[in-house]
Steps between C-alpha positions, in 0.01 A plus 500: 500500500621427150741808371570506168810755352540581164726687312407645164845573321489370168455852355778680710653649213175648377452870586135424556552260782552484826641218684371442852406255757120368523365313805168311420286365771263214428172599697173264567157622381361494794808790584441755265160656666679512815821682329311734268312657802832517729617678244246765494300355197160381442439182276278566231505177229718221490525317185694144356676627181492780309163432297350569833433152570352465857733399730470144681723269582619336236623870367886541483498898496355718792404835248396710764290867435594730853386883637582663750331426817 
């Protein structure tokens, strides 16, 4: 697994931000149903960009619409 860290802090001086740590994980498409329902969600629509482009595989964003399950 890929881990990815990254530290926003080029506004630390700015009373409007906060600095703190952010851990991204890269997931596979084939992942997210899986994920979303472990996590006590249902999967309604899953889209490619935010036009609501159907997603398929040549799609570089995952825009996901969840419920609760």
């Amino acid at each position: 697994m890929r881990r990815i860290i990254i530290s926003i802090d080029n506004f630390a001086s700015e009373p409007d931000f906060v600095v703190a740590p952010l851990e991204v994980r890269s997931i596979f498409p084939q992942e997210l149903p899986l994920l979303v329902s472990l996590g006590g969600l249902r999967l309604v629509e899953r889209f490619g960009d935010w036009s609501g482009r159907p997603f398929a595989v040549d799609t570089p964003l995952q825009l996901c619409i969840c419920e609760s399950a």
